[in-house]
Short mmCIF file of C-alpha atoms in Angstrom, two decimals:
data_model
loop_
_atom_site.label_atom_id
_atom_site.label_comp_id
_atom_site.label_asym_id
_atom_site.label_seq_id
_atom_site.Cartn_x
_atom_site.Cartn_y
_atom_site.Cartn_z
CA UNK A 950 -226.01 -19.52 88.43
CA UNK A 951 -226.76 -16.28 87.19
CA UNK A 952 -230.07 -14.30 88.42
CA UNK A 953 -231.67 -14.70 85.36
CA UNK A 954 -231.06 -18.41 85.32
CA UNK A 955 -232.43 -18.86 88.93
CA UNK A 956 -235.58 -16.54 87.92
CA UNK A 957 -236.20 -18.95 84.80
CA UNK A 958 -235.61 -22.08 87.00
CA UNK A 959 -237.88 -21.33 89.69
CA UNK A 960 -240.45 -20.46 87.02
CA UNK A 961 -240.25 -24.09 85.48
CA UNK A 962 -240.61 -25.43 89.01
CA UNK A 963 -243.02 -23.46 89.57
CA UNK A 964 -245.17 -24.81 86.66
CA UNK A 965 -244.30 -28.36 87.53
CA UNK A 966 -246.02 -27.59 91.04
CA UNK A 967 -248.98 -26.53 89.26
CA UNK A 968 -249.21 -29.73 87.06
CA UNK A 969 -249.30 -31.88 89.95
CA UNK A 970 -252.30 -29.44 91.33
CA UNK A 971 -250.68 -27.72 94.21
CA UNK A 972 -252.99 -24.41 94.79
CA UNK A 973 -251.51 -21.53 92.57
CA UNK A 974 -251.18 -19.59 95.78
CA UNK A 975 -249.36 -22.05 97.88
CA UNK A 976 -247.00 -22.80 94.73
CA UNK A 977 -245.86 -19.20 93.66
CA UNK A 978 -245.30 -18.48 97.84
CA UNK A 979 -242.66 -21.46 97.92
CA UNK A 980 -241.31 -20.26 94.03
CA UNK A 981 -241.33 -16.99 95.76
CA UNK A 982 -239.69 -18.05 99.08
CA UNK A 983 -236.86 -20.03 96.54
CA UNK A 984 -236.48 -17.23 94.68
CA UNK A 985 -235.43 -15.49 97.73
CA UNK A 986 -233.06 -18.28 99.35
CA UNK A 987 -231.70 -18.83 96.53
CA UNK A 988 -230.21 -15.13 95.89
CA UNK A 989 -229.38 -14.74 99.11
CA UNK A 990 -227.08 -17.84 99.46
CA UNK A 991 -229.98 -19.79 102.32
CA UNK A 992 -229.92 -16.76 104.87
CA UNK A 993 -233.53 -16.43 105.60
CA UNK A 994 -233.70 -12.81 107.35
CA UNK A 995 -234.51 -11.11 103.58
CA UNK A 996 -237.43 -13.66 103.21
CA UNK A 997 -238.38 -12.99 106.64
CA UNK A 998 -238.25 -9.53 106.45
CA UNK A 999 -240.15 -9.43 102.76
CA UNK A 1000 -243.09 -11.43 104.40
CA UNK A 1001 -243.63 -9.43 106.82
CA UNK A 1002 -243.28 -6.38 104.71
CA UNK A 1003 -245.58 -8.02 101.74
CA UNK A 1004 -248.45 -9.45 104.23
CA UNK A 1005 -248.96 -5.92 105.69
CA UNK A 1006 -248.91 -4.05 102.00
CA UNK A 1007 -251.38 -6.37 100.50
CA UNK A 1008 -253.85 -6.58 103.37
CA UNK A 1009 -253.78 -2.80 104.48
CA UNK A 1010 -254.43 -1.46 100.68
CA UNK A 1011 -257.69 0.14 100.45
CA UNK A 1012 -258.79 -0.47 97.11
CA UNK A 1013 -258.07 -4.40 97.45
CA UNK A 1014 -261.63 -3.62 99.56
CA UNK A 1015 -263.43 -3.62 96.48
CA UNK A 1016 -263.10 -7.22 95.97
CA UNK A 1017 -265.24 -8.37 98.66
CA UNK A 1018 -267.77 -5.48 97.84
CA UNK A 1019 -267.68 -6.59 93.82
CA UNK A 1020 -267.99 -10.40 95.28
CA UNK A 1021 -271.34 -9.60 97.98
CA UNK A 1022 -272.72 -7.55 94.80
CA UNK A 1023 -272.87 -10.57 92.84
CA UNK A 1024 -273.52 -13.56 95.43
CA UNK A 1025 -276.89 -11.32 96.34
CA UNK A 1026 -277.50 -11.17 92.77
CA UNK A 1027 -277.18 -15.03 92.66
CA UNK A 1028 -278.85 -15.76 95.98
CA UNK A 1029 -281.47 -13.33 95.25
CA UNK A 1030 -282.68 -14.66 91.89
CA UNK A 1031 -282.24 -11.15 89.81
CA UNK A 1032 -280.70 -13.35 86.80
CA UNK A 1033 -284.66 -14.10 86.11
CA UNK A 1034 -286.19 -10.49 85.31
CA UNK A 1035 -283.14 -10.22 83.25
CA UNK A 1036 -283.78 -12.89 81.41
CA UNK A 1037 -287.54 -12.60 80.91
CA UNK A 1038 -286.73 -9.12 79.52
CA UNK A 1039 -284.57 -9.82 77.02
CA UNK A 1040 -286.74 -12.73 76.12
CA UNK A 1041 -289.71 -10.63 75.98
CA UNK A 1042 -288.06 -8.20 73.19
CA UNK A 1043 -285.98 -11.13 71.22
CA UNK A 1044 -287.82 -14.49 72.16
CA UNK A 1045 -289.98 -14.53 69.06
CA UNK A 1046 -287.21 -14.53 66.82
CA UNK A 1047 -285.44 -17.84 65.95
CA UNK A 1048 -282.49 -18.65 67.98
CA UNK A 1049 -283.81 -15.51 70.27
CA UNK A 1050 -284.35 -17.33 73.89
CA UNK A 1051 -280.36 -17.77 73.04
CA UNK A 1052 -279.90 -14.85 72.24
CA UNK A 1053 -281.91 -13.59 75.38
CA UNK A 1054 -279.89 -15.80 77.41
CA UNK A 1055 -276.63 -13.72 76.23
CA UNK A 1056 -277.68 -10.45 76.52
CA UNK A 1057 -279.02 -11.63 80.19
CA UNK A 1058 -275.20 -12.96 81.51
CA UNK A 1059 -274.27 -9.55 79.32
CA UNK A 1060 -276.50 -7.58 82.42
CA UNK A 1061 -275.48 -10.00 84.71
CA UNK A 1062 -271.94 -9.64 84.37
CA UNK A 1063 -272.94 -5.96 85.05
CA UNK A 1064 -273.55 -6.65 88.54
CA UNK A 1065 -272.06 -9.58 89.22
CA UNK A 1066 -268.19 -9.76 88.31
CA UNK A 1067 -267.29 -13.49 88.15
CA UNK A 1068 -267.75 -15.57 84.91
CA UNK A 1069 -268.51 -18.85 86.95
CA UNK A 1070 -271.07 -17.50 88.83
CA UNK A 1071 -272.50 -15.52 85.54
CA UNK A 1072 -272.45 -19.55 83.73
CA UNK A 1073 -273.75 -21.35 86.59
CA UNK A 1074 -276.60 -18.77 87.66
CA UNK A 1075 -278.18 -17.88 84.35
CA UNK A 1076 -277.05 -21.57 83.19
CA UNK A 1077 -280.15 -22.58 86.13
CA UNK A 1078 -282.53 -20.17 85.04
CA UNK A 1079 -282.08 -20.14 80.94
CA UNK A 1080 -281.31 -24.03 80.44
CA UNK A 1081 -285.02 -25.16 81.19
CA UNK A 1082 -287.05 -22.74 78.85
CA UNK A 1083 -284.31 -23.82 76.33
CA UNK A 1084 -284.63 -26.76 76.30
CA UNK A 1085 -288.65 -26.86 77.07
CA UNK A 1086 -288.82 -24.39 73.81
CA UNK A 1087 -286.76 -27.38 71.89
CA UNK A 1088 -283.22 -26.14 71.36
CA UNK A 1089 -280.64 -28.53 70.94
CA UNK A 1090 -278.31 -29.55 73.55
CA UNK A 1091 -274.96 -28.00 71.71
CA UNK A 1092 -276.52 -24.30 71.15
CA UNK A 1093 -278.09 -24.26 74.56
CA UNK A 1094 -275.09 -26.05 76.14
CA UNK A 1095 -272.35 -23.97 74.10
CA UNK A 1096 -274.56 -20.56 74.54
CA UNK A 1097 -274.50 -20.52 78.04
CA UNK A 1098 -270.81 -21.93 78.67
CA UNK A 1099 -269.33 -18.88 75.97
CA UNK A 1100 -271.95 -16.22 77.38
CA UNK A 1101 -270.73 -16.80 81.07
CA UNK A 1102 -267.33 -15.29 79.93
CA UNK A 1103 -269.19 -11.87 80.34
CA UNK A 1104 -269.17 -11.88 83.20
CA UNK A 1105 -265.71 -10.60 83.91
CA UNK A 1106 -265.25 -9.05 80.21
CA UNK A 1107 -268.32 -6.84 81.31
CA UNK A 1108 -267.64 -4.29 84.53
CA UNK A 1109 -267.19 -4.42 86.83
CA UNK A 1110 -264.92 -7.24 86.84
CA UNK A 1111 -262.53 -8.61 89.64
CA UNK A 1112 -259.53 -9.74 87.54
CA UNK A 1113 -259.89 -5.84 85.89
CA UNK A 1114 -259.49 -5.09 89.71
CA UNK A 1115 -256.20 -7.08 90.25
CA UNK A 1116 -254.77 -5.70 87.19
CA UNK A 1117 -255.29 -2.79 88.38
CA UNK A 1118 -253.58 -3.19 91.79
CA UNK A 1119 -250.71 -4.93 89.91
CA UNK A 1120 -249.94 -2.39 87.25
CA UNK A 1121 -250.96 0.67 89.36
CA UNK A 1122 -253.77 1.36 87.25
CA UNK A 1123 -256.69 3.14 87.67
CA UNK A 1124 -259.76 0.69 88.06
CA UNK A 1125 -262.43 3.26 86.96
CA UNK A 1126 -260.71 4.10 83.37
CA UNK A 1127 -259.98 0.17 83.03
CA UNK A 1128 -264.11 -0.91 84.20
CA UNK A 1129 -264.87 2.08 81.24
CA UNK A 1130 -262.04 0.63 78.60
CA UNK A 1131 -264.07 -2.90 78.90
CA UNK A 1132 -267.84 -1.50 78.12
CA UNK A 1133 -267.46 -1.26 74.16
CA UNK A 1134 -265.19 -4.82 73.81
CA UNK A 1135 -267.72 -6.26 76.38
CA UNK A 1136 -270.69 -4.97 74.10
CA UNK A 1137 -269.11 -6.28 70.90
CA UNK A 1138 -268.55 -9.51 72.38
CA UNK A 1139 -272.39 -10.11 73.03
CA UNK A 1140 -273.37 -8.90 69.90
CA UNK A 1141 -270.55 -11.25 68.32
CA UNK A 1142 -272.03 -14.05 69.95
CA UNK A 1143 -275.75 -13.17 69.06
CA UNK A 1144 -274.30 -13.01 65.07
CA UNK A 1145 -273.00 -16.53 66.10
CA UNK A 1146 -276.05 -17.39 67.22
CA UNK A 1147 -278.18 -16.22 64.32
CA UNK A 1148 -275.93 -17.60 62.14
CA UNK A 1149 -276.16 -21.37 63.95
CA UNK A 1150 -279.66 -21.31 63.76
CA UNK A 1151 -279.99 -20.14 59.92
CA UNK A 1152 -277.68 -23.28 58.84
CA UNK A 1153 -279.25 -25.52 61.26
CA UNK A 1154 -283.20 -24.19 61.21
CA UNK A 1155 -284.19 -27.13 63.65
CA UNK A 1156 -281.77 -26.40 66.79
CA UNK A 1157 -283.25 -23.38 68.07
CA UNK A 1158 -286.91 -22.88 67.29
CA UNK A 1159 -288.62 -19.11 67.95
CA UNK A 1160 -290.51 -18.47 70.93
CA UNK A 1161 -293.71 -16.93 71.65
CA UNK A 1162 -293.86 -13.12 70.96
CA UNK A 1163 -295.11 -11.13 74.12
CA UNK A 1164 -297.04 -7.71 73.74
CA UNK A 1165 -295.91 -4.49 74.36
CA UNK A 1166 -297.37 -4.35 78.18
CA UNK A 1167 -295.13 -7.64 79.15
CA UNK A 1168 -292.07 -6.14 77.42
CA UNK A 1169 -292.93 -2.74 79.37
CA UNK A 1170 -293.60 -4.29 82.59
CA UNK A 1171 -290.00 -6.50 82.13
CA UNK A 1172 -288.29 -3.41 81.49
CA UNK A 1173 -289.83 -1.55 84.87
CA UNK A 1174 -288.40 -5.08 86.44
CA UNK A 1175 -284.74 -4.82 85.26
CA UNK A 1176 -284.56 -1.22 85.98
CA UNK A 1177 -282.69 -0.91 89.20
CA UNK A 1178 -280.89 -3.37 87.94
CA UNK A 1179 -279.32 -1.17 85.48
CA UNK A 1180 -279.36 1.52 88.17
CA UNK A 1181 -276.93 0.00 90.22
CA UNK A 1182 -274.66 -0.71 86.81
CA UNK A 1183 -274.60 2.92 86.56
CA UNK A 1184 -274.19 3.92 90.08
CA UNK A 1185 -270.92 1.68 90.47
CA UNK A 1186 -269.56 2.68 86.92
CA UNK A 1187 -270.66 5.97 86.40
CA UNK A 1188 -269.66 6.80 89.56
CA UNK A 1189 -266.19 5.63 89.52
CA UNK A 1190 -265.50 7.13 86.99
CA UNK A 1191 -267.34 10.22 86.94
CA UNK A 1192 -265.53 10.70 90.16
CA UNK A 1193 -268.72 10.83 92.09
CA UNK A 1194 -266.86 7.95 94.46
CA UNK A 1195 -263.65 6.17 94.68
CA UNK A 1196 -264.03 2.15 93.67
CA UNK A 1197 -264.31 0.98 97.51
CA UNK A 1198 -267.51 3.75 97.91
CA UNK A 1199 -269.12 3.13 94.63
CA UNK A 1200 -268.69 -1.08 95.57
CA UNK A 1201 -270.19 -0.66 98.72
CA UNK A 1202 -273.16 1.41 97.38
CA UNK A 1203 -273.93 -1.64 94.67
CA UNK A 1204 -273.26 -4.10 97.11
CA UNK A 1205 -276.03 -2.49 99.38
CA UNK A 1206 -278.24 -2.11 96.38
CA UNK A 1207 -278.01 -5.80 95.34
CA UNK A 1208 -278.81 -6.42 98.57
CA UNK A 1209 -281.98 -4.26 98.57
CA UNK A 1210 -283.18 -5.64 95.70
CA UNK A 1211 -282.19 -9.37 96.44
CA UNK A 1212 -284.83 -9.22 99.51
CA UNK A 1213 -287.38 -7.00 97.49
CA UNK A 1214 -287.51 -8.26 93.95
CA UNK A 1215 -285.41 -11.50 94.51
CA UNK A 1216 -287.59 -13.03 98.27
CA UNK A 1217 -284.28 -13.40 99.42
CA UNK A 1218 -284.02 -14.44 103.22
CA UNK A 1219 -282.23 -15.43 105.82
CA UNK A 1220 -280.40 -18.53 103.88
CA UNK A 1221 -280.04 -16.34 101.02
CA UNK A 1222 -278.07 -14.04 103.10
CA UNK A 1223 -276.00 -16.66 104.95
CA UNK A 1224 -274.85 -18.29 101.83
CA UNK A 1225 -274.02 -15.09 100.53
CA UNK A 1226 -271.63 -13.74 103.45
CA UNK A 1227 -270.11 -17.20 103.29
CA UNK A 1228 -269.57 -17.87 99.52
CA UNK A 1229 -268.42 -13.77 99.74
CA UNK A 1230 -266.10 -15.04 102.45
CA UNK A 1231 -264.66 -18.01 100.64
CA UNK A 1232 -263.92 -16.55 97.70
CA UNK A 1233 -262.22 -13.52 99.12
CA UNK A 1234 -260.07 -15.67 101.13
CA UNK A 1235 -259.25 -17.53 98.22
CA UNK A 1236 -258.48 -14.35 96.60
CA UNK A 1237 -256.40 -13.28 99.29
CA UNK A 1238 -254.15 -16.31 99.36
CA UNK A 1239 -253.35 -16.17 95.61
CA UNK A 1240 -251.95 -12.31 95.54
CA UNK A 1241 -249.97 -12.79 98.70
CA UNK A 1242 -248.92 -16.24 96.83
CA UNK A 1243 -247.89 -13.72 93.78
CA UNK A 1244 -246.39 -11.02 95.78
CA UNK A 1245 -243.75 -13.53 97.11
CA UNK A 1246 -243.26 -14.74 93.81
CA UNK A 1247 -243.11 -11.62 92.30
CA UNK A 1248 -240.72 -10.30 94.39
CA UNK A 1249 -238.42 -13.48 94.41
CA UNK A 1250 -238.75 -12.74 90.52
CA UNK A 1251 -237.46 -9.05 90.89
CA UNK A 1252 -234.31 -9.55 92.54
CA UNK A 1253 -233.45 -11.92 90.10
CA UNK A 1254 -233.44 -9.61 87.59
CA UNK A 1255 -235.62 -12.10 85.38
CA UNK A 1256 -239.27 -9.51 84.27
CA UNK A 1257 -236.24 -7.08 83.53
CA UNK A 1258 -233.76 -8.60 81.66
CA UNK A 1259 -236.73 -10.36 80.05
CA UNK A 1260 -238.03 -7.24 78.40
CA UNK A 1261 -234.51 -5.86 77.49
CA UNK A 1262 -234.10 -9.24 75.45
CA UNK A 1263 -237.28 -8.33 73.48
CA UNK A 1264 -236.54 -5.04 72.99
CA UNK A 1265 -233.25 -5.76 71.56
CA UNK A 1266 -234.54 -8.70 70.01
CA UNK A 1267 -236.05 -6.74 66.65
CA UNK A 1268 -238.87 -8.42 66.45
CA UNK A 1269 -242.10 -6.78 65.77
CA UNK A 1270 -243.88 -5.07 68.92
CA UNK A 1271 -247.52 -7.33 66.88
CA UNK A 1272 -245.48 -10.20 66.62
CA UNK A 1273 -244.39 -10.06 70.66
CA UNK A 1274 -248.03 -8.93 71.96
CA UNK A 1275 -249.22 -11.88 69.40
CA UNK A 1276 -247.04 -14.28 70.87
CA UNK A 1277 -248.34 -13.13 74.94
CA UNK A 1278 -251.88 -13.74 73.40
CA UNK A 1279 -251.12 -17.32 72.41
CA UNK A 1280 -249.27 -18.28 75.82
CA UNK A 1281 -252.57 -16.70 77.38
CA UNK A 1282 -254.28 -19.13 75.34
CA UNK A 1283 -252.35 -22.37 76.09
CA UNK A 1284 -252.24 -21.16 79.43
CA UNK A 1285 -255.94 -20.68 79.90
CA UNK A 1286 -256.27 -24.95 78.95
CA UNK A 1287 -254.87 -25.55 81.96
CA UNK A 1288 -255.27 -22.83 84.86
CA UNK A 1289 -257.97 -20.55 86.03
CA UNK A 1290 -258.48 -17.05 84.89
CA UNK A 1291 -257.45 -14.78 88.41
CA UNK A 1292 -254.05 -17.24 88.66
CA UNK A 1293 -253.29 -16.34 85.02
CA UNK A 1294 -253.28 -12.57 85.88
CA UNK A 1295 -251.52 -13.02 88.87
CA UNK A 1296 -249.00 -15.32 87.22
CA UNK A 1297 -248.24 -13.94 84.20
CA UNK A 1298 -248.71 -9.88 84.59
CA UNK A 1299 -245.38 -8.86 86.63
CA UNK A 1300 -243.29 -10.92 83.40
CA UNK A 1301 -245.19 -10.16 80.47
CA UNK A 1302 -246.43 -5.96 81.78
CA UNK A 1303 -243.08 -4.93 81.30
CA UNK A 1304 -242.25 -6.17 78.09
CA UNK A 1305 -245.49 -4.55 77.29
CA UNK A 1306 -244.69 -1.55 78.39
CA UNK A 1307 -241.20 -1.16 76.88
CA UNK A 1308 -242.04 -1.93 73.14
CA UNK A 1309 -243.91 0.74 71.06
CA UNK A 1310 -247.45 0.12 69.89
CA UNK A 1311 -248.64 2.81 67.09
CA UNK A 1312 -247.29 5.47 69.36
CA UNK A 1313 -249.63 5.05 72.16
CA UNK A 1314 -248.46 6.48 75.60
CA UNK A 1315 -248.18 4.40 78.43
CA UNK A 1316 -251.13 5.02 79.99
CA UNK A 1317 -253.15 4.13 77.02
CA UNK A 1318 -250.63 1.07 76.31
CA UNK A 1319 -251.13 -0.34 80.30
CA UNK A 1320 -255.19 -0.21 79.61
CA UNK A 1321 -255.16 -1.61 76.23
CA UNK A 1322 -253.35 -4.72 77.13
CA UNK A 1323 -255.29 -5.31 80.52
CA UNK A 1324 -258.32 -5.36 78.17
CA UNK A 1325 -256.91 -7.80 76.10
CA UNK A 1326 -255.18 -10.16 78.32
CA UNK A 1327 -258.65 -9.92 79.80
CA UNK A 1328 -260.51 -10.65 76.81
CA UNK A 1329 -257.69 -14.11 76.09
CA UNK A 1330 -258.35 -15.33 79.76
CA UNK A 1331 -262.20 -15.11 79.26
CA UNK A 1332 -261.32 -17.78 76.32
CA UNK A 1333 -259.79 -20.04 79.17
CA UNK A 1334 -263.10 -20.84 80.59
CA UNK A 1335 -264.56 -22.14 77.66
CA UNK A 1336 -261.35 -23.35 75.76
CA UNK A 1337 -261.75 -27.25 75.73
CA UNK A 1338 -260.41 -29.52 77.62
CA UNK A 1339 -260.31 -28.03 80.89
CA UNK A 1340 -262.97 -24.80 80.41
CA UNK A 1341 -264.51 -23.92 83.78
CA UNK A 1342 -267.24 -22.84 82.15
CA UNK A 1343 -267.88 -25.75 80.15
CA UNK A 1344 -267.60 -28.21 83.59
CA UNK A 1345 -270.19 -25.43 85.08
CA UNK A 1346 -272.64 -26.17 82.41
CA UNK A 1347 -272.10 -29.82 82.08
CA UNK A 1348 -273.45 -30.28 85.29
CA UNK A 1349 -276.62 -28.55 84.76
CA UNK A 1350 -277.69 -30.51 81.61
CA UNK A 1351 -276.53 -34.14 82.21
CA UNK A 1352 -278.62 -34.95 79.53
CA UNK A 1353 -276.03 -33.44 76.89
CA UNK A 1354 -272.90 -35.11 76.26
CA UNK A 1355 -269.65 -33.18 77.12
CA UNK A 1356 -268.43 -33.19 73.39
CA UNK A 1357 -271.40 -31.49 72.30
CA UNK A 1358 -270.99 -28.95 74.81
CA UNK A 1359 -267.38 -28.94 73.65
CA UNK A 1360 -268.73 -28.49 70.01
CA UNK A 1361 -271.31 -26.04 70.62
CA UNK A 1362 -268.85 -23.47 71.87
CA UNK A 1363 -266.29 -23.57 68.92
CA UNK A 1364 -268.56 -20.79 66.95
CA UNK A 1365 -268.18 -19.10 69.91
CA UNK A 1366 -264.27 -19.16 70.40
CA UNK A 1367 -264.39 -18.35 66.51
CA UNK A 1368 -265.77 -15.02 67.09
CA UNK A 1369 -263.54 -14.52 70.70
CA UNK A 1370 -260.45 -14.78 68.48
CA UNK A 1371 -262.07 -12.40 65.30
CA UNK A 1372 -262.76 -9.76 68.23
CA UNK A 1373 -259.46 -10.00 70.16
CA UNK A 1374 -257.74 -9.36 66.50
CA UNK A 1375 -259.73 -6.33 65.83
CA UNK A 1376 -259.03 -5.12 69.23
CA UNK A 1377 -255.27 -5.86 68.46
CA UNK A 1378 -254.98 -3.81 65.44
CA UNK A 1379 -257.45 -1.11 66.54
CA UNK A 1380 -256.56 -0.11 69.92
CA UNK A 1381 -258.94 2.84 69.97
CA UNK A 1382 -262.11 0.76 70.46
CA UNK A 1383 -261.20 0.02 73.87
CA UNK A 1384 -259.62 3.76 74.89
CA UNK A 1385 -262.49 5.60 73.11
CA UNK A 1386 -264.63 6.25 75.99
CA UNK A 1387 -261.90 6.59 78.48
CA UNK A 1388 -260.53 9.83 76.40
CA UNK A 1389 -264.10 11.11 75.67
CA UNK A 1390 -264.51 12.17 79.51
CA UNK A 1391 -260.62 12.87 79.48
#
């Protein structure tokens, strides 16, 4: 068999592991291993010798250190109940409004997402906090449901964002122009999804009633609440990429922030703290697992020729660089029905990167071409969570209002996936809106 046949054979195995729910890290480390014995005829010293080799890369690079930091920032953010003065701010300015305590509850996970990182935990800790004055204030199940499961997504589309972070370790990017690329599509998708909103509620008057409207001395004393919130947001970010600190420093000052504010603002304590170190610890290690998983797979993939001779057949294909990236944004789609968002990045990035990377996209250079597409590749796996029938977001929310019927959930978010797909099309055909503010400071 020829490499590439061997690269594309181990892929489809690969992919029948995964159906049958063998951890996306343990199944790309045997693809990988296969990969290797394969090419080399069963001699096992190369796969020895590339473990050994991979294990110490991944685990001794520096920057991976940010995804532990990233992770504490947002567990103490969890733990420490700062999702609530978010919340009550942005209730206190848009409450009154009909459909606003929804549209409070977006622009909440929006400043969430700002210090936390992780969609799930974005869903499932504003999903505890907003759900109840929804529903006390009589919205209906499939706004409040579908509201919450489509505003969770910001938590990774907003930075900082871990699977940002992994692209960036995969493609050799920097992390600080890729956290800036994400602000304006991260901002457009919450104001998308309040239009949504506002628009659900005008054709449907009854499903999300307004709110009381609170004075200008609550709405000043919920902004003086959320301010070091934002604070930290602008530490980490502005500092990154200001070049105040390098990602690991400007992590570590937010995580210590969060932490700060968790115990002063938040009354976390002691089991605060524990469950924090410990759901920081299992997620990192879960982390962990996966990119060693796609290192071995990745290189298995390499010496098989298969990411290379992949983008060559593209190239020389002569079909339309729109039509190929259109194509990657579908696959990211289908994909997303059926796997989680970090395992699509890891998966998918060493094939589809460099057939990115060798087609031409309205002239852009490659640095501008490498950013653009981690923001949308990022923007199609943040559909995953909510894309029915296997969203995680969706499951999140499901089990926080039991009393609402998982196809109404499922229905609620459609508007919401209507206005994902309008954005990621405008993003498509007008790169600039995500490499704007990384060439104003350029």
């Amino acid at each position: 068999m020829s490499g590439m046949a061997i690269g594309l054979t181990i892929f489809a195995c690969l992919m029948f592991l995964l159906v049958f729910r063998i951890h996306v890290g343990i199944g790309m480390f045997f693809a990988g291993s296969a990969a290797f014995l394969a090419m080399n005829h069963g001699d096992f010293n190369a796969l020895l010798f590339t473990l050994n080799n991979v294990a110490y890369a991944r685990l001794s690079n520096y920057d991976l250190a940010v995804i532990p930091l990233f992770m504490l920032m947002g567990q103490f953010a969890t733990n420490g109940g700062l999702s609530k003065s978010l919340f009550r701010c942005a209730a206190a300015f848009i409450g009154h409004f009909r459909g606003g305590l929804a549209m409070a509850a977006t622009g909440a996970c929006a400043g969430f997402g700002a210090i936390c990182g992780s969609s799930l935990a974005t869903a499932a800790t504003m999903g505890q906090v907003a759900l109840p004055e929804l529903r006390a204030h009589g919205y209906s199940g499939r706004l409040a449901t579908g509201t919450l499961a489509a505003a969770g997504t910001l938590g990774i589309l907003i930075p900082p964002s871990v699977p940002l972070v992994i692209y960036a370790v995969l493609t050799q990017e920097s992390i600080g122009k890729l956290f800036v690329a994400a602000v304006i599509p991260g901002l457009i998708a919450t104001l998308g999804y309040m239009v949504v909103i506002r628009l659900f509620v005008t054709l449907n008057p009854g499903s999300g009633p307004a709110g009381e409207r609170a004075n200008w001395s609550q709405r000043l004393a919920s902004v003086v609440e959320v301010l070091p919130v934002v604070g930290v947001f602008l530490v980490v970010i502005v500092g990154i990429y200001g070049g105040w600190a390098n990602p690991t420093e400007a992590a570590s000052i937010g995580a210590a922030a969060c932490g700060v504010l968790a115990v002063l603002r938040g009354g976390m304590r002691w089991p605060g703290l524990r469950a924090s170190i410990i759901g920081t610890a299992h997620a990192t290690a879960m982390i962990y697992m996966v990119l060693l998983g796609a290192d071995v797979l990745n290189a298995g993939l390499a010496i098989t020729q298969l990411p290379g001779e992949l983008a060559n057949w593209v190239k020389g294909s002569g079909l339309a660089p729109l039509v190929v990236m259109a194509t990657i944004l579908v696959i990211y789609i289908l994909l997303g029905c059926v796997m989680d968002s970090l395992a699509m990045i890891l998966l998918t990035i060493p094939i589809f990167y460099p057939v990115v990377m060798g087609l031409d996209f309205f002239g852009m250079p490659p640095v501008d071409k490498s950013i653009w597409f981690g923001i949308l590749a990022l923007m199609v796996v943040e559909i995953g969570l909510v894309h029915p029938p296997l969203g995680m977001n969706l499951f999140i929310i499901q089990k926080l209002a039991k009393d609402t019927p998982y196809i109404e959930t499922a229905k609620g978010v459609m508007p919401f996936l209507a206005s994902d797909l309008m954005r990621i099309v405008l993003l498509l055909l007008v790169p600039g809106i995500s490499l704007w503010l990384v060439h104003l400071n350029a």
